[in-house]
GROMACS .gro file of C-alpha atoms in nm:
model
  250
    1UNK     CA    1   6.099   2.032  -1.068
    2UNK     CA    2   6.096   2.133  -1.444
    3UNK     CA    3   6.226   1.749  -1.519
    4UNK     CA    4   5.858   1.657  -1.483
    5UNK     CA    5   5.740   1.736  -1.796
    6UNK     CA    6   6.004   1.561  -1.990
    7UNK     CA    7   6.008   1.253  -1.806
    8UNK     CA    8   5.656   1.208  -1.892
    9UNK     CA    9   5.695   1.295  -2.231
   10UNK     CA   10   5.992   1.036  -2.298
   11UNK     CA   11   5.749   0.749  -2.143
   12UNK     CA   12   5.926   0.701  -1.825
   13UNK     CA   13   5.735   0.553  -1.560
   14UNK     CA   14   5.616   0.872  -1.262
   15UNK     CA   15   5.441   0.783  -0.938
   16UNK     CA   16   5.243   1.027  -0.705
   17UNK     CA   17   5.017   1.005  -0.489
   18UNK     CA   18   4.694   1.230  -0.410
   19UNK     CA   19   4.732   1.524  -0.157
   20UNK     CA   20   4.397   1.589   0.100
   21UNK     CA   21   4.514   1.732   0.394
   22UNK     CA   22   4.619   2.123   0.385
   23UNK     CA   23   4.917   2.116   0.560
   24UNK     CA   24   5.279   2.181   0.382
   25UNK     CA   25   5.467   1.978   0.630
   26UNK     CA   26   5.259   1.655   0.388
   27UNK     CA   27   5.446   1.791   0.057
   28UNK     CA   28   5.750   1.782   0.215
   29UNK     CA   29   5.742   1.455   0.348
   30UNK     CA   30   5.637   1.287   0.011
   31UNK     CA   31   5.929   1.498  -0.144
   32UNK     CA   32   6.176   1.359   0.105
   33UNK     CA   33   6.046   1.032   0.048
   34UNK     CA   34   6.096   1.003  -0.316
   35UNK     CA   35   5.795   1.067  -0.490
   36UNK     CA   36   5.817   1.205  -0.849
   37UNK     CA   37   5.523   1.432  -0.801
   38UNK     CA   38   5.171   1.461  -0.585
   39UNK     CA   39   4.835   1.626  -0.662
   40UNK     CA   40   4.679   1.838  -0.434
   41UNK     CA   41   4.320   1.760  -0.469
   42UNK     CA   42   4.122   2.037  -0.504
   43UNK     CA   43   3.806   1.831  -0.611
   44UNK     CA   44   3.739   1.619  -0.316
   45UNK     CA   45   3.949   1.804  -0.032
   46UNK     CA   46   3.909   2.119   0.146
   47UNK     CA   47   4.212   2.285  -0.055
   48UNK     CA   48   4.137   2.664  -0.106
   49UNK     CA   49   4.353   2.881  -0.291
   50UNK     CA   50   4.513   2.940   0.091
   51UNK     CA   51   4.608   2.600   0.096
   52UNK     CA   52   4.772   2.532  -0.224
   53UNK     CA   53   4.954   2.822  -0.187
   54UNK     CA   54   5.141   2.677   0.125
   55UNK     CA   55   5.195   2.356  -0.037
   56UNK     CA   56   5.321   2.501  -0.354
   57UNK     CA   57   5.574   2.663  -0.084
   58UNK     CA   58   5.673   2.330   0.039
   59UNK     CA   59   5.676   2.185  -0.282
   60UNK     CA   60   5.974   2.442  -0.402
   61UNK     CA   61   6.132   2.345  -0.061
   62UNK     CA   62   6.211   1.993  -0.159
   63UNK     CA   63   6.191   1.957  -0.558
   64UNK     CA   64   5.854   1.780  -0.528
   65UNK     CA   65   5.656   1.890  -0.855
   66UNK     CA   66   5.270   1.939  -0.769
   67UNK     CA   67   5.020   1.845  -1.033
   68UNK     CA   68   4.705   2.069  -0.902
   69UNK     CA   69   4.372   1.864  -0.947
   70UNK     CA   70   4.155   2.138  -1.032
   71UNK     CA   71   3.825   2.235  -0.882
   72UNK     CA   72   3.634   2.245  -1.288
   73UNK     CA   73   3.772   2.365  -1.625
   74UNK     CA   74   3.766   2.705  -1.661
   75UNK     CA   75   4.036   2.937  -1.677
   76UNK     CA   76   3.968   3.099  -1.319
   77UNK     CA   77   4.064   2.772  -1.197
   78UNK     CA   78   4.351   2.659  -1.356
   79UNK     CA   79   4.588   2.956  -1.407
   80UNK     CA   80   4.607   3.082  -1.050
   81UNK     CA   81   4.732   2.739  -0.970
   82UNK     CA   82   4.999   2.736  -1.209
   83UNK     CA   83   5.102   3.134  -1.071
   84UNK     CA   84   5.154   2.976  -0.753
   85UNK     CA   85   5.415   2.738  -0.902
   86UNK     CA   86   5.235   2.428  -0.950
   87UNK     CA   87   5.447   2.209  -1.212
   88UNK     CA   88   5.081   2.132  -1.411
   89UNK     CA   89   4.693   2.064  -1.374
   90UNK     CA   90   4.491   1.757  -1.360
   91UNK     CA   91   4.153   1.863  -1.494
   92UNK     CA   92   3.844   1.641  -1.448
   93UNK     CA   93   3.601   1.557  -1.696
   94UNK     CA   94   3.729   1.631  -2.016
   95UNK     CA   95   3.471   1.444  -2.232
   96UNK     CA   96   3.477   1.609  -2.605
   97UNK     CA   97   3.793   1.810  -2.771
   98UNK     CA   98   3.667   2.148  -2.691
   99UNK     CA   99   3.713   2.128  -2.335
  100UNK     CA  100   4.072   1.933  -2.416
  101UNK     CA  101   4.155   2.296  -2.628
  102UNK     CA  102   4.006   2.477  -2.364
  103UNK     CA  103   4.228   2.372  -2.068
  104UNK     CA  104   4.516   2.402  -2.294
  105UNK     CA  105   4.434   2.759  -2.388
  106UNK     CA  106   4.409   2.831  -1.978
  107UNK     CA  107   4.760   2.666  -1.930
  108UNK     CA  108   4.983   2.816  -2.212
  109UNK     CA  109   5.065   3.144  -2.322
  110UNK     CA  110   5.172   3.093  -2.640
  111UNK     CA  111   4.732   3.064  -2.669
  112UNK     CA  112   4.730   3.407  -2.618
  113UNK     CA  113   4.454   3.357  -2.345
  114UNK     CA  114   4.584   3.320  -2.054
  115UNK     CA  115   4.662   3.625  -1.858
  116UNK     CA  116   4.977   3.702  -1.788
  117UNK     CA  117   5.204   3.820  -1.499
  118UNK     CA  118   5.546   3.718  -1.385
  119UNK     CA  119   5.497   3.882  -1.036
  120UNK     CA  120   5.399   3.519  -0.847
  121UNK     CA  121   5.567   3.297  -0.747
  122UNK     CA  122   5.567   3.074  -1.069
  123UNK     CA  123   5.752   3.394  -1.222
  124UNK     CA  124   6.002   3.442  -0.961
  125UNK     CA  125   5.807   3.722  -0.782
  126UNK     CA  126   5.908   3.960  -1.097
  127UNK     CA  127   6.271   3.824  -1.127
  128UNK     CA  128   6.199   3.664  -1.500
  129UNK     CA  129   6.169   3.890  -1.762
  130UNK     CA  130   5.781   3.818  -1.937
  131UNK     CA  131   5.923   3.646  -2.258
  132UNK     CA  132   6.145   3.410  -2.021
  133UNK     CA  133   5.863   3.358  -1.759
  134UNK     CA  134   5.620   3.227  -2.073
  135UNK     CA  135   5.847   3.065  -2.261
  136UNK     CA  136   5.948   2.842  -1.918
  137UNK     CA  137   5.592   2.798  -1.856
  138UNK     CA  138   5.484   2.675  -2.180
  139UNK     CA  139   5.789   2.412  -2.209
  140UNK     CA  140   5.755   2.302  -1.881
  141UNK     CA  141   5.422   2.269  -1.760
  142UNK     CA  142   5.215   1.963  -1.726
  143UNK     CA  143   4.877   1.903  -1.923
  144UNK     CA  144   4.666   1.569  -1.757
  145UNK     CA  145   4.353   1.538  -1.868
  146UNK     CA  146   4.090   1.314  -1.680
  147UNK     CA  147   3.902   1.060  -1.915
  148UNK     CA  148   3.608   0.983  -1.641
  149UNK     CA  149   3.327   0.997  -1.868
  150UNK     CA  150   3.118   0.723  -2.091
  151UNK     CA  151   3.127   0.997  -2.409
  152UNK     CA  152   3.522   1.064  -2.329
  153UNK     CA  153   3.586   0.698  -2.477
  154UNK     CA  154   3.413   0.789  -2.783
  155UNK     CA  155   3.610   1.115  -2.856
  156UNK     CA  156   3.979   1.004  -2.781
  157UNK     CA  157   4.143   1.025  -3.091
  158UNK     CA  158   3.995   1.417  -3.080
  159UNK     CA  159   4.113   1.456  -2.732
  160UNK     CA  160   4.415   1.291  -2.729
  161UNK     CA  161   4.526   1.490  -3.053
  162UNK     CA  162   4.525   1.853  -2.878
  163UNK     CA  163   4.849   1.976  -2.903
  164UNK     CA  164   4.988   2.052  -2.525
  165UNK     CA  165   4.812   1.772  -2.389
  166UNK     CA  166   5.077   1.505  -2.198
  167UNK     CA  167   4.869   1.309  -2.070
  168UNK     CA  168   4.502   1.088  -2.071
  169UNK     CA  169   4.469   1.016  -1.716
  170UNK     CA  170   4.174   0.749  -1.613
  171UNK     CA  171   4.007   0.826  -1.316
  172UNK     CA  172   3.868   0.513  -1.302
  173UNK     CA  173   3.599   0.609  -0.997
  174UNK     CA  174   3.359   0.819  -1.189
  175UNK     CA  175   3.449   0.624  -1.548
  176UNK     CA  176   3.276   0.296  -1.386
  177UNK     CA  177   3.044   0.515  -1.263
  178UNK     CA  178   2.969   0.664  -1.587
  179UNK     CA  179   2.937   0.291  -1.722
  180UNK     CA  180   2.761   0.148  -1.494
  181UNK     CA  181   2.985  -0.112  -1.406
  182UNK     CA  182   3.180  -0.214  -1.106
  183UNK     CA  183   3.524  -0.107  -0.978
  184UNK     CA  184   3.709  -0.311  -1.051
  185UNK     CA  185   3.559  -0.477  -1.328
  186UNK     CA  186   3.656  -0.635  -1.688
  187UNK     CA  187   3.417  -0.376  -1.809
  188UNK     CA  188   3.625  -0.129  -1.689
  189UNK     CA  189   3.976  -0.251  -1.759
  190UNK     CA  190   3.888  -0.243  -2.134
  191UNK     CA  191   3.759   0.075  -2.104
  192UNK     CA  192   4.107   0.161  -1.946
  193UNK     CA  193   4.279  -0.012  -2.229
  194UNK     CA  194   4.051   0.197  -2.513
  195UNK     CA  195   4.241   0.520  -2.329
  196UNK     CA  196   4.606   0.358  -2.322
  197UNK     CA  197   4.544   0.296  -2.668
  198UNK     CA  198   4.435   0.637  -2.787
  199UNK     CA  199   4.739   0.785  -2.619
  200UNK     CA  200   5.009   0.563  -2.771
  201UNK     CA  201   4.805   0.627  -3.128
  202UNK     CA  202   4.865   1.021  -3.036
  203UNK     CA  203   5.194   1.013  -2.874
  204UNK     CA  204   5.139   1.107  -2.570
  205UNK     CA  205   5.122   0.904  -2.227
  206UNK     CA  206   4.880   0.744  -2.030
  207UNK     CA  207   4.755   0.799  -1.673
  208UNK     CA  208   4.563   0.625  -1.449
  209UNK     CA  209   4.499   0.629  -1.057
  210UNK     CA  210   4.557   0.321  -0.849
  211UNK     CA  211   4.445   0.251  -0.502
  212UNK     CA  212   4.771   0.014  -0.375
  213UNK     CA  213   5.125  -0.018  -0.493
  214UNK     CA  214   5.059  -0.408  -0.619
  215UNK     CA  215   4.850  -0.285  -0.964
  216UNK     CA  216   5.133  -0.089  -1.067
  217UNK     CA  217   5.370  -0.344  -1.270
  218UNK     CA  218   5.038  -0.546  -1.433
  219UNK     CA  219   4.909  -0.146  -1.552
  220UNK     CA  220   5.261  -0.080  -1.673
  221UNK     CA  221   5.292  -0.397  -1.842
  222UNK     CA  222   4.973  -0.272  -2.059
  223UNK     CA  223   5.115   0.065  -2.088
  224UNK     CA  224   5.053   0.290  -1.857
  225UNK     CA  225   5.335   0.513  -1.739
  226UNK     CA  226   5.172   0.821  -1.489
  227UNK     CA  227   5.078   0.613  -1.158
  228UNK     CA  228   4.899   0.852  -0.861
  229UNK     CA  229   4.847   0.584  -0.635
  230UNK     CA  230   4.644   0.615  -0.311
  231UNK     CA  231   4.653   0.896  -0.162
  232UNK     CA  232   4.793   1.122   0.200
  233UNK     CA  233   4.515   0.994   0.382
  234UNK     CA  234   4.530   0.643   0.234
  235UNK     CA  235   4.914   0.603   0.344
  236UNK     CA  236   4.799   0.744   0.695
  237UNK     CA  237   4.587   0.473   0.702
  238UNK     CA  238   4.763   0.185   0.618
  239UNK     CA  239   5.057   0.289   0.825
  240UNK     CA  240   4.809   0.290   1.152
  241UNK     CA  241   4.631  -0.036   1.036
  242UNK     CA  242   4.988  -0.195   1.045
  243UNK     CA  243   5.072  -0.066   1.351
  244UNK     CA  244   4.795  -0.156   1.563
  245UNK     CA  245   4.736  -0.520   1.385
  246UNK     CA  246   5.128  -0.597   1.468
  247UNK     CA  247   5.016  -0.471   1.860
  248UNK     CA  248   4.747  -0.696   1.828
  249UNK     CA  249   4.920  -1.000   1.678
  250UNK     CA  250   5.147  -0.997   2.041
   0.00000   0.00000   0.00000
């Protein structure tokens, strides 16, 4: 699970997908599948602390890193997430480069900010000594960063240039939202391209959600390397959709 980091970081190409429903027995089927991460959504699914505790159980269980989508910026969001052993954060909204330093500061110790215990999980329940347990978490853990805002795209060089961050992830949803445009949309795709290009400028990759499998070579082609494509509920979906139009076909 500590690979995660350092795959992204040497531009290798990661899939996930979103996780919705609060059951661990999900995580561990996207682990067994293959999967080189997932993200618990804790913005759009009913995903309590409860919940991501028992799929940051599962996720040990079978090497599947979790990416926690956080419910808002602040620091009483993000760090218990990463106690519980989640391999990073995807944080929503980060338009300007304050909240880029700000998410950073609730993520690594080395900021002095962020309090500290190695009693969870993420510290082997006590088992790492403190300077280990930091040390681990600050070389390992995963910073995305959610461009989904009209002012983002005119602050990426300042975003993108926060040290810690590994990631400008587009969640291209609320960004067409944001500029009034359609999704999909040429409108947006250039929008999407302003963020791929900020990130190479800064050195560090570039995210973006996908809702099938089929935009995933044309988006890597441009430059994007972090894929979370569809989601749980989305595979559920198709799967069933297949299943009862082959029925129907006979």
């Amino acid at each position: 699970m500590s690979g995660l980091k350092a795959r992204i970081n040497a531009g290798e190409t990661v899939i996930g997908t979103f996780v919705k429903t609060p059951a661990p027995h999900v995580v561990e089927i996207l682990g067994l599948a293959g999967l080189d991460f997932a993200v618990p959504d804790q913005e759009h699914a009913p995903l309590d602390l409860g919940a991501m505790d028992q799929l940051a159980l599962a996720s040990r269980a079978v090497g599947l890193p979790l990416v926690a989508r956080c419910l808002g910026q602040s620091p009483a969001r993000i760090s218990p997430l990463l106690d519980l052993g989640c391999a990073g954060v995807m944080v929503p909204h980060v338009a300007d480069r304050g909240a880029a330093e700000g998410v950073v500061a609730a993520v690594k110790f080395g900021r002095g900010s962020r309090g500290l215990s190695p009693s969870p999980r993420a510290g082997n329940y006590g088992t790492l000594a403190a300077p280990a347990y930091t040390a681990k978490s600050d070389a390992e853990t995963v910073v995305m960063l959610q461009i989904e805002d009209r002012e983002a795209l005119e602050r990426l060089d300042d975003i993108a240039g926060v040290p810690d961050v590994d990631v400008l992830f587009v969640g291209p949803a609320d960004l067409s939202q944001s500029l009034g445009c359609s999704f999909p949309s040429a409108a947006l795709d250039a929008a999407i391209i302003r963020v791929i290009a900020a990130a190479r400028r800064a050195g560090v990759a570039a995210g973006l959600f996908v809702g099938d499998e089929s935009q995933i070579a044309p988006w890597r082609e441009r430059g994007v390397s972090v894929f979370v494509c569809g989601s749980d509920q989305g595979l559920l979906m198709k799967g069933a959709r297949r299943i009862i139009e082959a029925g129907r076909a006979c």
